[in-house]
Amino acid sequence: MRGVWRGSKLLILSVAIIIIAVVFGFGAFAIATPALDGEDVVKLMYEFQDVRELDSNKEKLRDLVTDSVFDEITVDTEGRRLNTYLRFMASPTRVSIIKKTNDYVLYHIKNENIDSKRVFLFMFEITNGKVSKVREAEIIDFVEVND
């Protein structure tokens, strides 16, 4: 009977150690895995030196967003290409972040063909670690604000 009890203790101890290891393993993974940031998505969409970098950014963007969002925001989307990227006229473009939260990013686009005072808003939702919903807008301030 003692052998059975000793075996049960060993089994319980082993299970407890495994549970603790799994919990700490997931905790370490969560700490080591950076949280998805809307700023990353905005910069991959609008920050580039040339068309090759824009194309490279597109592939990185694919990993951060769902397929449906990717289809909405990629440079390959005809409406986006015509209404957004052609206005940049292939000039190097940078993003200047004004404010970011877990729900939105407020930013300027720095490009010689875009007025640097224009303010844009990128709103997003994250589901299962990927941006699952987006909405973009240009902000028109009714009160002069010094950034």
PDB file of C-alpha atoms in Angstrom:
ATOM      1  CA  MET A   1       0.000   0.000   0.000  1.00  0.00           C
ATOM      2  CA  ARG A   2       2.887   2.320   0.762  1.00  0.00           C
ATOM      3  CA  GLY A   3       4.256   1.867  -2.756  1.00  0.00           C
ATOM      4  CA  VAL A   4       0.929   2.892  -4.266  1.00  0.00           C
ATOM      5  CA  TRP A   5       0.754   5.999  -2.052  1.00  0.00           C
ATOM      6  CA  ARG A   6       4.339   6.915  -2.915  1.00  0.00           C
ATOM      7  CA  GLY A   7       3.538   6.439  -6.634  1.00  0.00           C
ATOM      8  CA  SER A   8       0.460   8.668  -6.289  1.00  0.00           C
ATOM      9  CA  LYS A   9       2.511  11.388  -4.603  1.00  0.00           C
ATOM     10  CA  LEU A  10       5.070  11.192  -7.378  1.00  0.00           C
ATOM     11  CA  LEU A  11       2.341  11.404 -10.013  1.00  0.00           C
ATOM     12  CA  ILE A  12       0.704  14.405  -8.312  1.00  0.00           C
ATOM     13  CA  LEU A  13       4.070  16.130  -7.953  1.00  0.00           C
ATOM     14  CA  SER A  14       4.890  15.470 -11.620  1.00  0.00           C
ATOM     15  CA  VAL A  15       1.539  16.847 -12.783  1.00  0.00           C
ATOM     16  CA  ALA A  16       1.973  19.945 -10.591  1.00  0.00           C
ATOM     17  CA  ILE A  17       5.453  20.569 -12.025  1.00  0.00           C
ATOM     18  CA  ILE A  18       4.143  20.220 -15.582  1.00  0.00           C
ATOM     19  CA  ILE A  19       1.278  22.641 -14.887  1.00  0.00           C
ATOM     20  CA  ILE A  20       3.657  25.188 -13.365  1.00  0.00           C
ATOM     21  CA  ALA A  21       6.035  24.834 -16.326  1.00  0.00           C
ATOM     22  CA  VAL A  22       3.202  25.352 -18.806  1.00  0.00           C
ATOM     23  CA  VAL A  23       1.880  28.413 -16.957  1.00  0.00           C
ATOM     24  CA  PHE A  24       5.330  30.000 -16.741  1.00  0.00           C
ATOM     25  CA  GLY A  25       6.026  29.044 -20.350  1.00  0.00           C
ATOM     26  CA  PHE A  26       2.922  30.858 -21.573  1.00  0.00           C
ATOM     27  CA  GLY A  27       3.733  33.811 -19.330  1.00  0.00           C
ATOM     28  CA  ALA A  28       7.239  34.046 -20.762  1.00  0.00           C
ATOM     29  CA  PHE A  29       5.822  33.746 -24.286  1.00  0.00           C
ATOM     30  CA  ALA A  30       3.378  36.585 -23.601  1.00  0.00           C
ATOM     31  CA  ILE A  31       6.173  38.766 -22.246  1.00  0.00           C
ATOM     32  CA  ALA A  32       8.516  37.936 -25.127  1.00  0.00           C
ATOM     33  CA  THR A  33       5.858  38.446 -27.810  1.00  0.00           C
ATOM     34  CA  PRO A  34       5.439  42.146 -28.547  1.00  0.00           C
ATOM     35  CA  ALA A  35       1.872  43.368 -28.707  1.00  0.00           C
ATOM     36  CA  LEU A  36       0.582  44.324 -32.124  1.00  0.00           C
ATOM     37  CA  ASP A  37       0.653  48.063 -32.504  1.00  0.00           C
ATOM     38  CA  GLY A  38      -1.441  50.118 -34.940  1.00  0.00           C
ATOM     39  CA  GLU A  39       1.620  52.290 -35.516  1.00  0.00           C
ATOM     40  CA  ASP A  40       3.356  49.292 -37.109  1.00  0.00           C
ATOM     41  CA  VAL A  41       0.512  48.860 -39.580  1.00  0.00           C
ATOM     42  CA  VAL A  42       0.367  52.574 -40.463  1.00  0.00           C
ATOM     43  CA  LYS A  43       4.119  52.721 -41.042  1.00  0.00           C
ATOM     44  CA  LEU A  44       4.076  49.610 -43.218  1.00  0.00           C
ATOM     45  CA  MET A  45       1.299  51.177 -45.283  1.00  0.00           C
ATOM     46  CA  TYR A  46       2.727  54.675 -45.683  1.00  0.00           C
ATOM     47  CA  GLU A  47       6.434  54.730 -44.903  1.00  0.00           C
ATOM     48  CA  PHE A  48       8.777  53.922 -47.798  1.00  0.00           C
ATOM     49  CA  GLN A  49      11.727  55.227 -49.800  1.00  0.00           C
ATOM     50  CA  ASP A  50      10.712  53.716 -53.134  1.00  0.00           C
ATOM     51  CA  VAL A  51       8.267  51.333 -54.772  1.00  0.00           C
ATOM     52  CA  ARG A  52      10.407  48.299 -53.900  1.00  0.00           C
ATOM     53  CA  GLU A  53      10.213  49.114 -50.193  1.00  0.00           C
ATOM     54  CA  LEU A  54       6.456  49.665 -50.500  1.00  0.00           C
ATOM     55  CA  ASP A  55       6.158  46.203 -52.055  1.00  0.00           C
ATOM     56  CA  SER A  56       8.341  44.683 -49.313  1.00  0.00           C
ATOM     57  CA  ASN A  57       6.199  46.386 -46.658  1.00  0.00           C
ATOM     58  CA  LYS A  58       3.119  44.831 -48.233  1.00  0.00           C
ATOM     59  CA  GLU A  59       4.442  41.347 -47.486  1.00  0.00           C
ATOM     60  CA  LYS A  60       5.204  42.283 -43.853  1.00  0.00           C
ATOM     61  CA  LEU A  61       1.731  43.777 -43.563  1.00  0.00           C
ATOM     62  CA  ARG A  62       0.183  40.455 -44.567  1.00  0.00           C
ATOM     63  CA  ASP A  63       1.441  38.924 -41.276  1.00  0.00           C
ATOM     64  CA  LEU A  64      -0.177  41.623 -39.109  1.00  0.00           C
ATOM     65  CA  VAL A  65      -3.692  41.766 -40.549  1.00  0.00           C
ATOM     66  CA  THR A  66      -6.475  39.387 -41.514  1.00  0.00           C
ATOM     67  CA  ASP A  67      -6.925  38.479 -45.179  1.00  0.00           C
ATOM     68  CA  SER A  68     -10.005  40.688 -45.527  1.00  0.00           C
ATOM     69  CA  VAL A  69      -8.199  43.702 -44.042  1.00  0.00           C
ATOM     70  CA  PHE A  70      -5.171  43.021 -46.245  1.00  0.00           C
ATOM     71  CA  ASP A  71      -7.433  43.112 -49.301  1.00  0.00           C
ATOM     72  CA  GLU A  72      -8.783  46.502 -48.157  1.00  0.00           C
ATOM     73  CA  ILE A  73      -5.508  48.256 -47.361  1.00  0.00           C
ATOM     74  CA  THR A  74      -2.881  46.873 -49.704  1.00  0.00           C
ATOM     75  CA  VAL A  75      -1.349  48.960 -52.476  1.00  0.00           C
ATOM     76  CA  ASP A  76      -2.685  46.355 -54.918  1.00  0.00           C
ATOM     77  CA  THR A  77      -6.254  47.510 -54.285  1.00  0.00           C
ATOM     78  CA  GLU A  78      -7.145  49.699 -57.274  1.00  0.00           C
ATOM     79  CA  GLY A  79      -9.048  52.347 -55.321  1.00  0.00           C
ATOM     80  CA  ARG A  80      -6.260  52.702 -52.773  1.00  0.00           C
ATOM     81  CA  ARG A  81      -3.607  52.898 -55.476  1.00  0.00           C
ATOM     82  CA  LEU A  82      -5.498  55.617 -57.356  1.00  0.00           C
ATOM     83  CA  ASN A  83      -6.704  57.636 -54.371  1.00  0.00           C
ATOM     84  CA  THR A  84      -3.691  57.321 -52.099  1.00  0.00           C
ATOM     85  CA  TYR A  85      -0.399  56.087 -53.446  1.00  0.00           C
ATOM     86  CA  LEU A  86      -0.430  57.950 -56.780  1.00  0.00           C
ATOM     87  CA  ARG A  87      -0.698  61.214 -54.823  1.00  0.00           C
ATOM     88  CA  PHE A  88       2.703  60.454 -53.303  1.00  0.00           C
ATOM     89  CA  MET A  89       4.169  60.485 -56.850  1.00  0.00           C
ATOM     90  CA  ALA A  90       6.763  57.851 -55.897  1.00  0.00           C
ATOM     91  CA  SER A  91       8.436  60.294 -53.494  1.00  0.00           C
ATOM     92  CA  PRO A  92       9.901  58.992 -50.233  1.00  0.00           C
ATOM     93  CA  THR A  93       7.244  59.084 -47.541  1.00  0.00           C
ATOM     94  CA  ARG A  94       7.411  59.050 -43.746  1.00  0.00           C
ATOM     95  CA  VAL A  95       4.813  58.900 -41.006  1.00  0.00           C
ATOM     96  CA  SER A  96       4.903  61.239 -38.022  1.00  0.00           C
ATOM     97  CA  ILE A  97       2.819  59.906 -35.131  1.00  0.00           C
ATOM     98  CA  ILE A  98       0.859  62.509 -33.188  1.00  0.00           C
ATOM     99  CA  LYS A  99      -0.907  60.126 -30.812  1.00  0.00           C
ATOM    100  CA  LYS A 100      -1.593  56.417 -30.587  1.00  0.00           C
ATOM    101  CA  THR A 101      -3.829  54.293 -28.384  1.00  0.00           C
ATOM    102  CA  ASN A 102      -4.995  50.670 -28.421  1.00  0.00           C
ATOM    103  CA  ASP A 103      -7.772  51.717 -30.826  1.00  0.00           C
ATOM    104  CA  TYR A 104      -6.364  54.378 -33.132  1.00  0.00           C
ATOM    105  CA  VAL A 105      -3.319  56.185 -34.495  1.00  0.00           C
ATOM    106  CA  LEU A 106      -3.337  59.909 -35.291  1.00  0.00           C
ATOM    107  CA  TYR A 107      -0.564  60.910 -37.696  1.00  0.00           C
ATOM    108  CA  HIS A 108       0.867  63.210 -40.391  1.00  0.00           C
ATOM    109  CA  ILE A 109       2.223  61.978 -43.706  1.00  0.00           C
ATOM    110  CA  LYS A 110       5.555  63.549 -44.605  1.00  0.00           C
ATOM    111  CA  ASN A 111       5.813  63.657 -48.390  1.00  0.00           C
ATOM    112  CA  GLU A 112       6.755  66.538 -50.679  1.00  0.00           C
ATOM    113  CA  ASN A 113       3.403  66.188 -52.482  1.00  0.00           C
ATOM    114  CA  ILE A 114       1.195  66.128 -49.363  1.00  0.00           C
ATOM    115  CA  ASP A 115       0.630  69.119 -47.071  1.00  0.00           C
ATOM    116  CA  SER A 116       2.460  68.192 -43.860  1.00  0.00           C
ATOM    117  CA  LYS A 117      -0.259  69.815 -41.723  1.00  0.00           C
ATOM    118  CA  ARG A 118      -2.886  67.306 -42.828  1.00  0.00           C
ATOM    119  CA  VAL A 119      -3.872  64.932 -40.036  1.00  0.00           C
ATOM    120  CA  PHE A 120      -4.995  61.354 -40.623  1.00  0.00           C
ATOM    121  CA  LEU A 121      -6.714  58.834 -38.369  1.00  0.00           C
ATOM    122  CA  PHE A 122      -6.276  55.057 -38.520  1.00  0.00           C
ATOM    123  CA  MET A 123      -8.797  53.206 -36.333  1.00  0.00           C
ATOM    124  CA  PHE A 124      -8.458  49.474 -35.836  1.00  0.00           C
ATOM    125  CA  GLU A 125      -9.616  46.410 -33.925  1.00  0.00           C
ATOM    126  CA  ILE A 126      -7.487  43.387 -33.087  1.00  0.00           C
ATOM    127  CA  THR A 127      -8.850  39.842 -32.999  1.00  0.00           C
ATOM    128  CA  ASN A 128      -6.685  36.782 -32.336  1.00  0.00           C
ATOM    129  CA  GLY A 129      -3.489  38.812 -32.598  1.00  0.00           C
ATOM    130  CA  LYS A 130      -4.233  40.374 -36.002  1.00  0.00           C
ATOM    131  CA  VAL A 131      -5.813  43.627 -37.085  1.00  0.00           C
ATOM    132  CA  SER A 132      -9.302  42.493 -38.050  1.00  0.00           C
ATOM    133  CA  LYS A 133     -11.081  45.755 -38.814  1.00  0.00           C
ATOM    134  CA  VAL A 134      -9.828  49.140 -40.010  1.00  0.00           C
ATOM    135  CA  ARG A 135     -11.187  52.540 -40.800  1.00  0.00           C
ATOM    136  CA  GLU A 136      -9.240  55.533 -42.062  1.00  0.00           C
ATOM    137  CA  ALA A 137     -10.134  59.198 -42.179  1.00  0.00           C
ATOM    138  CA  GLU A 138      -8.618  62.606 -42.602  1.00  0.00           C
ATOM    139  CA  ILE A 139      -9.157  64.838 -39.598  1.00  0.00           C
ATOM    140  CA  ILE A 140     -10.098  68.458 -40.099  1.00  0.00           C
ATOM    141  CA  ASP A 141      -9.430  70.484 -36.967  1.00  0.00           C
ATOM    142  CA  PHE A 142     -11.853  73.322 -36.374  1.00  0.00           C
ATOM    143  CA  VAL A 143      -9.504  74.783 -33.799  1.00  0.00           C
ATOM    144  CA  GLU A 144      -5.852  75.487 -34.613  1.00  0.00           C
ATOM    145  CA  VAL A 145      -3.761  72.964 -32.692  1.00  0.00           C
ATOM    146  CA  ASN A 146       0.018  73.127 -32.331  1.00  0.00           C
ATOM    147  CA  ASP A 147       1.413  69.583 -32.545  1.00  0.00           C
TER     148      ASP A 147
END
